[in-house]
Coordinates of C-alpha atoms and ligand atoms in Angstrom, one line a residue:
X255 CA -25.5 35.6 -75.1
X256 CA -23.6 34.0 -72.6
X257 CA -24.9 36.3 -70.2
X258 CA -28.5 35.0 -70.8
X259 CA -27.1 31.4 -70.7
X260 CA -26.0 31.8 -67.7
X261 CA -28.8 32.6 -65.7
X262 CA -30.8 29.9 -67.9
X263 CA -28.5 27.3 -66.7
X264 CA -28.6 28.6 -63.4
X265 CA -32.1 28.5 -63.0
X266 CA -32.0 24.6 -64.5
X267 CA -29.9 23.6 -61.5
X268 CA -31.8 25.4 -59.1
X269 CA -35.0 23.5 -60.6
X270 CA -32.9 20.2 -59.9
X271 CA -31.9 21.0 -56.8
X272 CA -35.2 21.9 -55.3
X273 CA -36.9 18.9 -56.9
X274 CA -34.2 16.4 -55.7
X275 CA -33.6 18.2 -51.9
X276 CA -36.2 15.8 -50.3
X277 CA -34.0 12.8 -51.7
X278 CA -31.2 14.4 -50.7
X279 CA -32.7 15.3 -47.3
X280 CA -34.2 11.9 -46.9
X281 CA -31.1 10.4 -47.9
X282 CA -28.7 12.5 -45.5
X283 CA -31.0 11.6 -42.6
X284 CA -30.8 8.0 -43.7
X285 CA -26.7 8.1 -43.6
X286 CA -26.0 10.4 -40.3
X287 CA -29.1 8.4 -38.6
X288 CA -27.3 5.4 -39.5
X289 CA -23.9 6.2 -38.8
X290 CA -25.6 7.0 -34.9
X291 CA -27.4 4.2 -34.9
X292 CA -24.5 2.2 -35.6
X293 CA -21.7 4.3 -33.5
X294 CA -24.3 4.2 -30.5
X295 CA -24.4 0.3 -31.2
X296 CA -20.4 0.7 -31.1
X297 CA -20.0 2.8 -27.7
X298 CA -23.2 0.7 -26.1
X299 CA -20.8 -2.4 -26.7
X300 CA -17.7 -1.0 -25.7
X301 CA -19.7 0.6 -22.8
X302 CA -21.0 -2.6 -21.8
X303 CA -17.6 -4.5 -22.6
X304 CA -16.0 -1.8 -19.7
X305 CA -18.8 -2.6 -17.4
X306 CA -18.4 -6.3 -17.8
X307 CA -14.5 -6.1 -17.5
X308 CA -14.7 -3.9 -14.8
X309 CA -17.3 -6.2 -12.7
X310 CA -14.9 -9.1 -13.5
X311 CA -11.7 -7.2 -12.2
X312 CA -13.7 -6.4 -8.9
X313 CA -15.0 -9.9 -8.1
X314 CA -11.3 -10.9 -8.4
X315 CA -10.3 -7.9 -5.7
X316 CA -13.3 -9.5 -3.8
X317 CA -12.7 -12.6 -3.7
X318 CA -9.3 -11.9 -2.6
X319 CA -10.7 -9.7 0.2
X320 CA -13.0 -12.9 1.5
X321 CA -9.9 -15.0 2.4
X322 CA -9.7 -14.0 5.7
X323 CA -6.0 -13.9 6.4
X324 CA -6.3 -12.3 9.7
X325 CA -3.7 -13.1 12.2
X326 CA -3.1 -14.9 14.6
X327 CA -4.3 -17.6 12.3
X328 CA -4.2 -16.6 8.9
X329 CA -5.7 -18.5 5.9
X330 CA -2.3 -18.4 4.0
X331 CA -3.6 -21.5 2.2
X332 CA -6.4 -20.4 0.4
X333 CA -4.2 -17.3 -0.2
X334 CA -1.7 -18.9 -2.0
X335 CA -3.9 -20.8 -4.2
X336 CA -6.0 -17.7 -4.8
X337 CA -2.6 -16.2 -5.7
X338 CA -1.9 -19.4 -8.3
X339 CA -5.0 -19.4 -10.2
X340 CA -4.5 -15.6 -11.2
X341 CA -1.0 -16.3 -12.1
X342 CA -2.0 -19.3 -14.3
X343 CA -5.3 -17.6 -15.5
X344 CA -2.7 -14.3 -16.0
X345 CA 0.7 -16.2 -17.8
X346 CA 3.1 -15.6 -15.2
X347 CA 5.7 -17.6 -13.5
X348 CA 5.2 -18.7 -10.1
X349 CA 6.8 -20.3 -7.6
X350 CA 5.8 -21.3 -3.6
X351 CA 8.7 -20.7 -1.3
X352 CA 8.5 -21.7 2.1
X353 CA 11.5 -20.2 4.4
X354 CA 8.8 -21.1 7.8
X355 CA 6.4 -23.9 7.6
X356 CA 3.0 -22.8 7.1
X357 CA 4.1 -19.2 6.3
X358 CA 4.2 -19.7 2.4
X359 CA 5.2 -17.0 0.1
X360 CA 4.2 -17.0 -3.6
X361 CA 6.8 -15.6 -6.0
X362 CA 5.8 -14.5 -9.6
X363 CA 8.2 -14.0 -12.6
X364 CA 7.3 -11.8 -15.9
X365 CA 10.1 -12.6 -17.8
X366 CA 12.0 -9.9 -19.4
X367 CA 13.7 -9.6 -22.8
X368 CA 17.0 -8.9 -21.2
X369 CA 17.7 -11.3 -18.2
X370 CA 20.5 -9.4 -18.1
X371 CA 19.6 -6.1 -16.9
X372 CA 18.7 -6.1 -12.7
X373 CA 15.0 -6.7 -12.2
X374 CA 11.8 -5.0 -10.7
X375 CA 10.1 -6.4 -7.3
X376 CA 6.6 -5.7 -6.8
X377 CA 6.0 -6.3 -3.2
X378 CA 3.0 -7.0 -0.8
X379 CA 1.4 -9.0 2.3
X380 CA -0.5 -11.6 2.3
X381 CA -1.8 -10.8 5.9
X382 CA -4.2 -8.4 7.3
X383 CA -4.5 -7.3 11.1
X384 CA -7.7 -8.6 13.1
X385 CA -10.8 -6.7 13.0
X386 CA -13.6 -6.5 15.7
X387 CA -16.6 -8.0 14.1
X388 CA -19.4 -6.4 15.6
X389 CA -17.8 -2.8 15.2
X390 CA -17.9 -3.3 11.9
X391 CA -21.3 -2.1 10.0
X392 CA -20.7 -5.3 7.8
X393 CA -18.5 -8.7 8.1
X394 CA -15.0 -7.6 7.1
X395 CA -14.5 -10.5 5.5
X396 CA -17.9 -10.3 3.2
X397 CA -16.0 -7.5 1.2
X398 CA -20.0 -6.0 0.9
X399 CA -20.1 -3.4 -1.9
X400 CA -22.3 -0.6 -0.9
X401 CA -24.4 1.3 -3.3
X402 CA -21.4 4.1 -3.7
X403 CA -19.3 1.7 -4.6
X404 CA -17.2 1.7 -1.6
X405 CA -16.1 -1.9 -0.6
X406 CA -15.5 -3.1 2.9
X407 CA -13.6 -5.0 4.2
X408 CA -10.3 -6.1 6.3
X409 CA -7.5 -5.2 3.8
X410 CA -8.9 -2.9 1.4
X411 CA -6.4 -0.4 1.8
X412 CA -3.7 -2.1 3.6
X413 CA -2.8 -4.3 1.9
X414 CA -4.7 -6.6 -0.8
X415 CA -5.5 -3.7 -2.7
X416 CA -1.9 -3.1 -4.0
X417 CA -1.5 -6.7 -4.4
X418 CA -4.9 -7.2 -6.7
X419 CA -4.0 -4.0 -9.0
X420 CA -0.6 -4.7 -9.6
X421 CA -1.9 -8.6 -11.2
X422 CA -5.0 -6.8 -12.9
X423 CA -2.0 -4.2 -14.3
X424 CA -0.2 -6.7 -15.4
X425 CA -3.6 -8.5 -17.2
X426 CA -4.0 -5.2 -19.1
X427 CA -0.6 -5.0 -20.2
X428 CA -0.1 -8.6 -21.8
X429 CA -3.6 -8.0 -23.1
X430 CA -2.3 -5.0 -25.3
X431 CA 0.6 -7.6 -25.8
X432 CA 3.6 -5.6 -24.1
X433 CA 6.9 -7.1 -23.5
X434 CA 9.0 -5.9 -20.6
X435 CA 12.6 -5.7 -21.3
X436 CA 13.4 -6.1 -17.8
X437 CA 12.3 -8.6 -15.7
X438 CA 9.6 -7.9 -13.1
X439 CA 8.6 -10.1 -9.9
X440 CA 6.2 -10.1 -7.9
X441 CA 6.3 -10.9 -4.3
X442 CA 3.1 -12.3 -2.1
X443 CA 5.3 -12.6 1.6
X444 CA 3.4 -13.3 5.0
X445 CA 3.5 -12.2 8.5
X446 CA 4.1 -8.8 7.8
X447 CA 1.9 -7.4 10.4
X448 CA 3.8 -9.0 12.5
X449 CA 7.0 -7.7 11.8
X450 CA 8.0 -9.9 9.0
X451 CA 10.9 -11.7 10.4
X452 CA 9.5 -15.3 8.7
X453 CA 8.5 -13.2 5.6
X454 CA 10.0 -10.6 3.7
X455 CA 13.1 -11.0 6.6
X456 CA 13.6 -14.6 5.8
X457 CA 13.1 -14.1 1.8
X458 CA 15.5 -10.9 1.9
X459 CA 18.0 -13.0 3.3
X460 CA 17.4 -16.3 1.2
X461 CA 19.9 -17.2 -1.9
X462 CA 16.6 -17.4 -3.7
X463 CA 16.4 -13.7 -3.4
X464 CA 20.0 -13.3 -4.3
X465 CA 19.3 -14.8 -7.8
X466 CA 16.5 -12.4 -8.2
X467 CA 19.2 -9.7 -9.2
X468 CA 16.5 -7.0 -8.1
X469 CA 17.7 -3.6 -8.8
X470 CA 14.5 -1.8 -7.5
X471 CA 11.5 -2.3 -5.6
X472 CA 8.0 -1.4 -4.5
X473 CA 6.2 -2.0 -2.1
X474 CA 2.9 0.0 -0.2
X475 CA 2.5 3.5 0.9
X476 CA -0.7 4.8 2.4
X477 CA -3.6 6.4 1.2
X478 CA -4.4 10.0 0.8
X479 CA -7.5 12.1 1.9
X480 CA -6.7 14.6 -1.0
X481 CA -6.0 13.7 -4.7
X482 CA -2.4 13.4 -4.8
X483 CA -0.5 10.1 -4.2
X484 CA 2.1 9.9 -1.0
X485 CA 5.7 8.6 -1.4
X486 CA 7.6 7.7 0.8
X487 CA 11.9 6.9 0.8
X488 CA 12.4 5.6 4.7
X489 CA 10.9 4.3 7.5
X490 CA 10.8 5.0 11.3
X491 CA 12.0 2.0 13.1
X492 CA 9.8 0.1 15.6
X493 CA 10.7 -0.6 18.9
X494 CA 7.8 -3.0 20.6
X495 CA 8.3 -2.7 24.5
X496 CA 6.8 -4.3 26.7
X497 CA 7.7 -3.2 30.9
X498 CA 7.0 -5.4 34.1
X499 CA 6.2 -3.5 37.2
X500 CA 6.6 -5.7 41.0
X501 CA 5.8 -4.2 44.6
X502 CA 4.4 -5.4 48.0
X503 CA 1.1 -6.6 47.2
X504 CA -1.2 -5.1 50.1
X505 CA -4.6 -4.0 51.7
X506 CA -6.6 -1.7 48.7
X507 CA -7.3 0.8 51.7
X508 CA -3.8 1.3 52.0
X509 CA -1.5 3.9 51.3
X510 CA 2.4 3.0 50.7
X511 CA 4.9 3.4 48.7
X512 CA 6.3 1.1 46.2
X513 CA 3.5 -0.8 44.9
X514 CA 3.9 -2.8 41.2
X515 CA 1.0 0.0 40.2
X516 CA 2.7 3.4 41.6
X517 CA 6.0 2.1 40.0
X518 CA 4.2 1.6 36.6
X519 CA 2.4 4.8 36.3
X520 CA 4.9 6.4 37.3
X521 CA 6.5 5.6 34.6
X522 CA 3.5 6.1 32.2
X523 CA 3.5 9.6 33.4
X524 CA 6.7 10.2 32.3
X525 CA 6.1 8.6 28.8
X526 CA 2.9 10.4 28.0
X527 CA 5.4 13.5 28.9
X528 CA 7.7 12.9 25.6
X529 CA 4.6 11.6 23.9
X530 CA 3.6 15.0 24.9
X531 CA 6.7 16.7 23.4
X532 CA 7.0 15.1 20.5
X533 CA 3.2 15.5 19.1
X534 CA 3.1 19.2 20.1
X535 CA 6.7 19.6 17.5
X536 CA 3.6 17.7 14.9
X537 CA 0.6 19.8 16.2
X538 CA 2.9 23.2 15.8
X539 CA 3.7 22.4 12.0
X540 CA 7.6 22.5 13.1
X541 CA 8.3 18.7 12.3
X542 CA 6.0 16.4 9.9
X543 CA 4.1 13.1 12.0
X544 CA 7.8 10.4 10.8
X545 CA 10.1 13.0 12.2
X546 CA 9.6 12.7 15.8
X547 CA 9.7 9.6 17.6
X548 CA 5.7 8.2 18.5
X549 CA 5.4 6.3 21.9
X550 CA 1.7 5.0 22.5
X551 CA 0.6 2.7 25.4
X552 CA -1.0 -0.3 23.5
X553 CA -1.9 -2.5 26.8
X554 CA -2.3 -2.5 30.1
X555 CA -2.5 -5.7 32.4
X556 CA -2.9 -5.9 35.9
X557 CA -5.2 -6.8 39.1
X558 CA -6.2 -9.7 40.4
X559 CA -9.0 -11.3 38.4
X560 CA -12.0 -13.5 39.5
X561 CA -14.7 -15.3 37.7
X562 CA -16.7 -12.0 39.4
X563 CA -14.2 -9.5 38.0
X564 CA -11.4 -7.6 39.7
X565 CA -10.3 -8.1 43.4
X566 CA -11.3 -4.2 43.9
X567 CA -9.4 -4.6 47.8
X568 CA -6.5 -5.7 46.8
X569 CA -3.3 -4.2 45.5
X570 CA -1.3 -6.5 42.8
X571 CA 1.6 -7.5 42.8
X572 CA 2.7 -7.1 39.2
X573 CA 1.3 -5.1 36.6
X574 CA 2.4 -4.7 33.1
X575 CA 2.1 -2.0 30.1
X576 CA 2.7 -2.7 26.1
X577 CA 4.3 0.5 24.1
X578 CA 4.3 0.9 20.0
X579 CA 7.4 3.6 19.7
X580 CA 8.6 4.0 16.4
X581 CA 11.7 5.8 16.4
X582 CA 12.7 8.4 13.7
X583 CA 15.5 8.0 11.5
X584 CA 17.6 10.8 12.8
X585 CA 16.3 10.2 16.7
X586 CA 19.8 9.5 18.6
X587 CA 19.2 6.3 19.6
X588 CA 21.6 6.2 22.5
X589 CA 20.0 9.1 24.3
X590 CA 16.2 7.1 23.7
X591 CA 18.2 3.9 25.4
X592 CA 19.0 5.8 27.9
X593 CA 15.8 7.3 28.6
X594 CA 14.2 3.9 29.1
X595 CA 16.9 2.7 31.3
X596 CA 16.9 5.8 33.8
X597 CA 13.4 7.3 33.4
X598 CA 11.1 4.7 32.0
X599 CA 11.7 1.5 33.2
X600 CA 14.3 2.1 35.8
X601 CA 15.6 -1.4 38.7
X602 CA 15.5 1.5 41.3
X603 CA 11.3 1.5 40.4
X604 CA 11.2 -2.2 40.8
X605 CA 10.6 -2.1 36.9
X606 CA 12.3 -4.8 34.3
X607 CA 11.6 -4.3 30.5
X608 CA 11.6 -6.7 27.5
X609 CA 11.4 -5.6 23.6
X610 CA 10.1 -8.6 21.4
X611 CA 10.6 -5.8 18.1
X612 CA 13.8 -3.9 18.1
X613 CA 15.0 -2.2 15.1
X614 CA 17.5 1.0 14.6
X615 CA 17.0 3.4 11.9
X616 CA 20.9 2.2 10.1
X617 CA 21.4 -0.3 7.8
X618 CA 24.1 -3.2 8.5
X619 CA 26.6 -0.5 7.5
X620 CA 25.9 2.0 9.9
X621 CA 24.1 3.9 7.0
X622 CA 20.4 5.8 6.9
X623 CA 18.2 3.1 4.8
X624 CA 16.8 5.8 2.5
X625 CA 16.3 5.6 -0.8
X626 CA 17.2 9.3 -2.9
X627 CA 13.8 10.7 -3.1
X628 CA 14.5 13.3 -5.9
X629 CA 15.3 14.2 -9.6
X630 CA 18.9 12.9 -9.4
X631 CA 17.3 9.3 -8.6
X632 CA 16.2 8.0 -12.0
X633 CA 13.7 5.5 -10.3
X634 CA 12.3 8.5 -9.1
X635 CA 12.0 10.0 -11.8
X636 CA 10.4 7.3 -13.4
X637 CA 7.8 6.9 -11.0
X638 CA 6.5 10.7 -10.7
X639 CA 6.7 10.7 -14.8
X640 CA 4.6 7.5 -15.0
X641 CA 2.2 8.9 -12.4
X642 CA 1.8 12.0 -14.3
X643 CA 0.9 10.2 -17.4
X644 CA -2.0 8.2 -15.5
X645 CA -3.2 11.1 -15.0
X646 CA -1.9 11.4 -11.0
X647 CA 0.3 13.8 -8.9
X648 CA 2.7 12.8 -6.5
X649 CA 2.7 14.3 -2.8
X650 CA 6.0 15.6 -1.5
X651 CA 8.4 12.4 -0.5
X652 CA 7.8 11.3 3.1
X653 CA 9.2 8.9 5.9
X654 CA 7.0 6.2 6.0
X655 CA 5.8 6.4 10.1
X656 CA 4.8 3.2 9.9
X657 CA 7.0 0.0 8.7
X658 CA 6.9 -1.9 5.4
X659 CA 9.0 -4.9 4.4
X660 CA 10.5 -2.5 2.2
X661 CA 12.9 -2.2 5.1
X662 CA 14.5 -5.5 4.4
X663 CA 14.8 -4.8 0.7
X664 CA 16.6 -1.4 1.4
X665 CA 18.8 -2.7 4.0
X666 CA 20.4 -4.7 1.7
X667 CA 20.9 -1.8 -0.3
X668 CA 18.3 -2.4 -2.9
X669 CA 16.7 1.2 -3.6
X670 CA 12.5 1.4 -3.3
X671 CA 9.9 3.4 -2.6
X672 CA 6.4 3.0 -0.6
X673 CA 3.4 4.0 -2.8
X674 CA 0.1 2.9 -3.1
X675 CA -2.3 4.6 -5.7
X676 CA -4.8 5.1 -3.7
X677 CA -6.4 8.9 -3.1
X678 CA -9.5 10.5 -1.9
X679 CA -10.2 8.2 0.8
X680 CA -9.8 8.5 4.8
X681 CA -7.3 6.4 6.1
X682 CA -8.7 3.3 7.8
X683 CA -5.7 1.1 7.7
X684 CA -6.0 -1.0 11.0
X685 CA -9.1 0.6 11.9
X686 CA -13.4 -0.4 11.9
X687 CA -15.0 -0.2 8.2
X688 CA -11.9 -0.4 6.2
X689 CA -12.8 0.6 2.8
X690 CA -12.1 1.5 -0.7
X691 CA -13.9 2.6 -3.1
X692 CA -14.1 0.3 -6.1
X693 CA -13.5 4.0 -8.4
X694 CA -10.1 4.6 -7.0
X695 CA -9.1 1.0 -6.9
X696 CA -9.6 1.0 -10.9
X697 CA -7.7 4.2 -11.3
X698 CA -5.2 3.0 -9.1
X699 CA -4.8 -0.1 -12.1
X700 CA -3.7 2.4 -14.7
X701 CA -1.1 4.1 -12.2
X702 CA 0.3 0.9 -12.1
X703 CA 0.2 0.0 -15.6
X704 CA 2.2 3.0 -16.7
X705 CA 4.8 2.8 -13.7
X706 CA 5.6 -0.8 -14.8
X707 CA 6.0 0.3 -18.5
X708 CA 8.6 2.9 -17.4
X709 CA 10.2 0.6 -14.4
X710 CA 10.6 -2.6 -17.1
X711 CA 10.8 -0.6 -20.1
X712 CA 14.5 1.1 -18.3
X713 CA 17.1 0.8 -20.6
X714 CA 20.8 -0.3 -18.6
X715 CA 22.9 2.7 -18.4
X716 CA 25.9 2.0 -21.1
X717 CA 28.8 2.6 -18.6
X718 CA 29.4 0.0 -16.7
X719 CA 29.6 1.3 -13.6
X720 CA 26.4 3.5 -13.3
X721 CA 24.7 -0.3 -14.9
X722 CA 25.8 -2.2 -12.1
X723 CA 23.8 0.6 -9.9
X724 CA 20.9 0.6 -12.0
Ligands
AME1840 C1 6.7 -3.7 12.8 S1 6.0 -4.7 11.6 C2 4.4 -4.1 11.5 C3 4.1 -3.6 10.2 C4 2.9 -2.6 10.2 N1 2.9 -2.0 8.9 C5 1.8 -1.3 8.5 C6 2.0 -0.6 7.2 O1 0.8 -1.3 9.1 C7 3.2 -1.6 11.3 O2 3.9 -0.6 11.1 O3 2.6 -1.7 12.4
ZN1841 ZN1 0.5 -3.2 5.1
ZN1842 ZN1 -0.8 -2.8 8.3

């Protein structure tokens, strides 16, 4: 009996089943058609939300670009009340400090939960070097987005960049409504391109500073050609010489010794000789580009000019040459010193020398400024672990073979490393069609977001000691 019902039932249901599937069907289509519909609608919004956002944070980084702060007459007005409006528009703190008149330096303060604990300094320039106009294949101050997305202009990669995604970081962040436990500033210094004396020097050195309480800072690196971000824990020092060559002017058929021009290639000749030396230690692999000393002629002045040119029969009496030499941190000073006093610009040649940059690679207390660039630094730490989370990798840790104002900070003792989020590009820093690509300027926002998580999320160590470090 129940054998017979069974298949009776069965049969029932399978009646119902076929006569409701097109319902079903029609019904199902209905829902997951719906659901589409309305998840498309959904990702189209947040899609076009992310466009919008993203077109908003590059007109900013524009904008910012077009202020041409190009020495030797920068706009550090309009900078600085660029500078203001994001802060207002952003909810930070700001101040205007001027240690030099009309080199202003705007200071922003995101307040942390714990005043307490030593703060974060975000550091960059306001200023850019000068760039040759009609070398460029578009003004370098229209900050012109090309159809890749790359954007030109004078201080895309050094420095305004850095400065533009650390705000938009910190936009993000108070967006999503985090509180840093530690308070993080932000500086905006001038005149770094030109060594920073009335900048980051003056602010280092200021009580202003002082009050700060910073216990570690950032400031830029340079970019990479691969996909891994560079680091960098100490500087080479710059030494900016300039030598004067003098002799017996005379007849430009002449052949004699001692003129200003024999004197000062002579001594060029023995220049480009180290230059020589110390690139072939790069080109050979045995030493990396920060750990030799760089010389490079960066002028040459003499002859006797007329509205028609150069006197081409005359010998001059004075001539003069310009040298960048960045000395590496373990270069022994001394010997360089002597060097330029017996071999370079010796009396005997007739030759006199003047620096107007001088720096050795030791701190006030006869110390290496480098800051520990491994696992035992927690800063470090910090910084490769928040990279890692943006998705990032961090390159080896380098000597910067440039200079920063980082210098300043760490010669007080204040630890910090160079970085700049910025990969995938050729370095253009100083050079024609400076660029970034508006891609990696976005990424480089959610480095930045996570590394100021970790740096203002640090909790004090608890003994005492290791918290007055840290
Ligand atoms: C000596 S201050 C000049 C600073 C500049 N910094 C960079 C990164 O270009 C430089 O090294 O030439
Ligand atoms: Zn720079
Ligand atoms: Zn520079």
């Amino acid at each position: 009996m129940e054998n017979k019902m069974y298949p009776r039932r069965s049969r029932r249901l399978f009646f119902f089943s076929w006569s409701f599937l097109p319902v079903l069907v029609a019904l199902a289509v209905l829902f997951i058609s719906t659901a589409a519909v309305l998840s498309y609608g959904t990702n189209k919004r947040g899609e076009e939300e992310e466009e919008e956002e993203h077109a908003a944070v590059l007109r900013r980084f524009r904008h910012y670009l077009q202020i041409n702060t190009a020495h030797p007459s920068p706009d550090y007005k309009s900078a600085v009340e660029f500078l203001l409006s994001q802060a207002s528009e952003i909810g930070l703190d700001s101040r205007v400090l001027e240690f030099v008149e009309g080199k202003p330096l705007v200071l922003l303060t995101w307040k942390g939960k714990d005043p307490t604990i030593s703060s974060i300094l975000l550091n960059s320039h306001t200023d850019v070097v000068p760039a040759e106009r009609e070398k460029w294949l578009h003004d370098p101050f229209a900050a012109v987005q090309d159809a890749e997305g790359n954007i030109f202009a004078r201080g895309a990669q050094d420095m305004k960049c850095v400065s533009m995604q650390y705000l938009e970081a910190i936009r993000n962040l108070k967006s999503k409504s985090f509180q840093p436990l530690r308070t993080l500033h932000l500086s905006f210094v001038p005149d770094e391109e030109v060594g920073g004396i009335d900048g980051a020097g003056k602010f280092v050195s200021s009580p202003e500073f002082q009050k700060l309480n910073i216990g570690f800072s950032l400031d830029e690196g340079i970019i990479s050609l691969g996909d891994t971000y560079r680091v960098f824990n100490g500087e080479r020092s710059p030494w900016w010489l300039k030598i004067k060559a003098t002799g017996a002017p005379g007849h430009g058929s002449k052949l004699y010794d001692g003129s200003a021009l024999e004197n000062l290639l002579k001594s060029l000749e023995l220049i480009n000789k180290f230059r020589e030396e110390q690139f072939n230690l790069v080109k050979s692999g045995e030493k990396a580009e920060a750990e030799v000393t760089s010389i490079n002629c960066v002028y040459l002045k003499a002859g006797t000019p007329t509205p028609m040119g150069f006197v081409m029969n005359l010998q001059p009496s004075e001539a003069e040459a310009g040298f960048d030499i960045r000395v590496a941190p373990q270069e022994d000073v001394k010997e360089l010193q002597r060097i330029l006093d017996e071999e370079w610009a010796p009396a005997s040649r007739n030759l006199t020398y003047t620096f107007s940059l001088k720096e050795n690679p030791l701190d006030k207390d006869g110390q290496l400024a480098l800051t520990v660039g491994d696992d035992s630094n927690p800063w470090f730490v910090l910084l490769k672990e928040a990279v890692a989370k943006a998705g990032g990798k961090l390159d080896k840790v380098e000597i910067f073979p440039a200079v920063t104002d980082l210098r300043y900070v760490r010669h007080v003792g204040i630890p910090g490393f160079g970085f700049s989020p910025l990969a995938n590009t050729p370095l253009l820093a100083h050079g024609h069609n400076e660029f970034l690509n508006a891609g990696e300027f976005l990424k480089g926002i959610g480095v930045y977001e996570e590394i100021i998580k970790a740096y203002t999320s640090f909790p004090p160590p608890a003994d005492s000691e290791t918290r007055a470090e840290l």
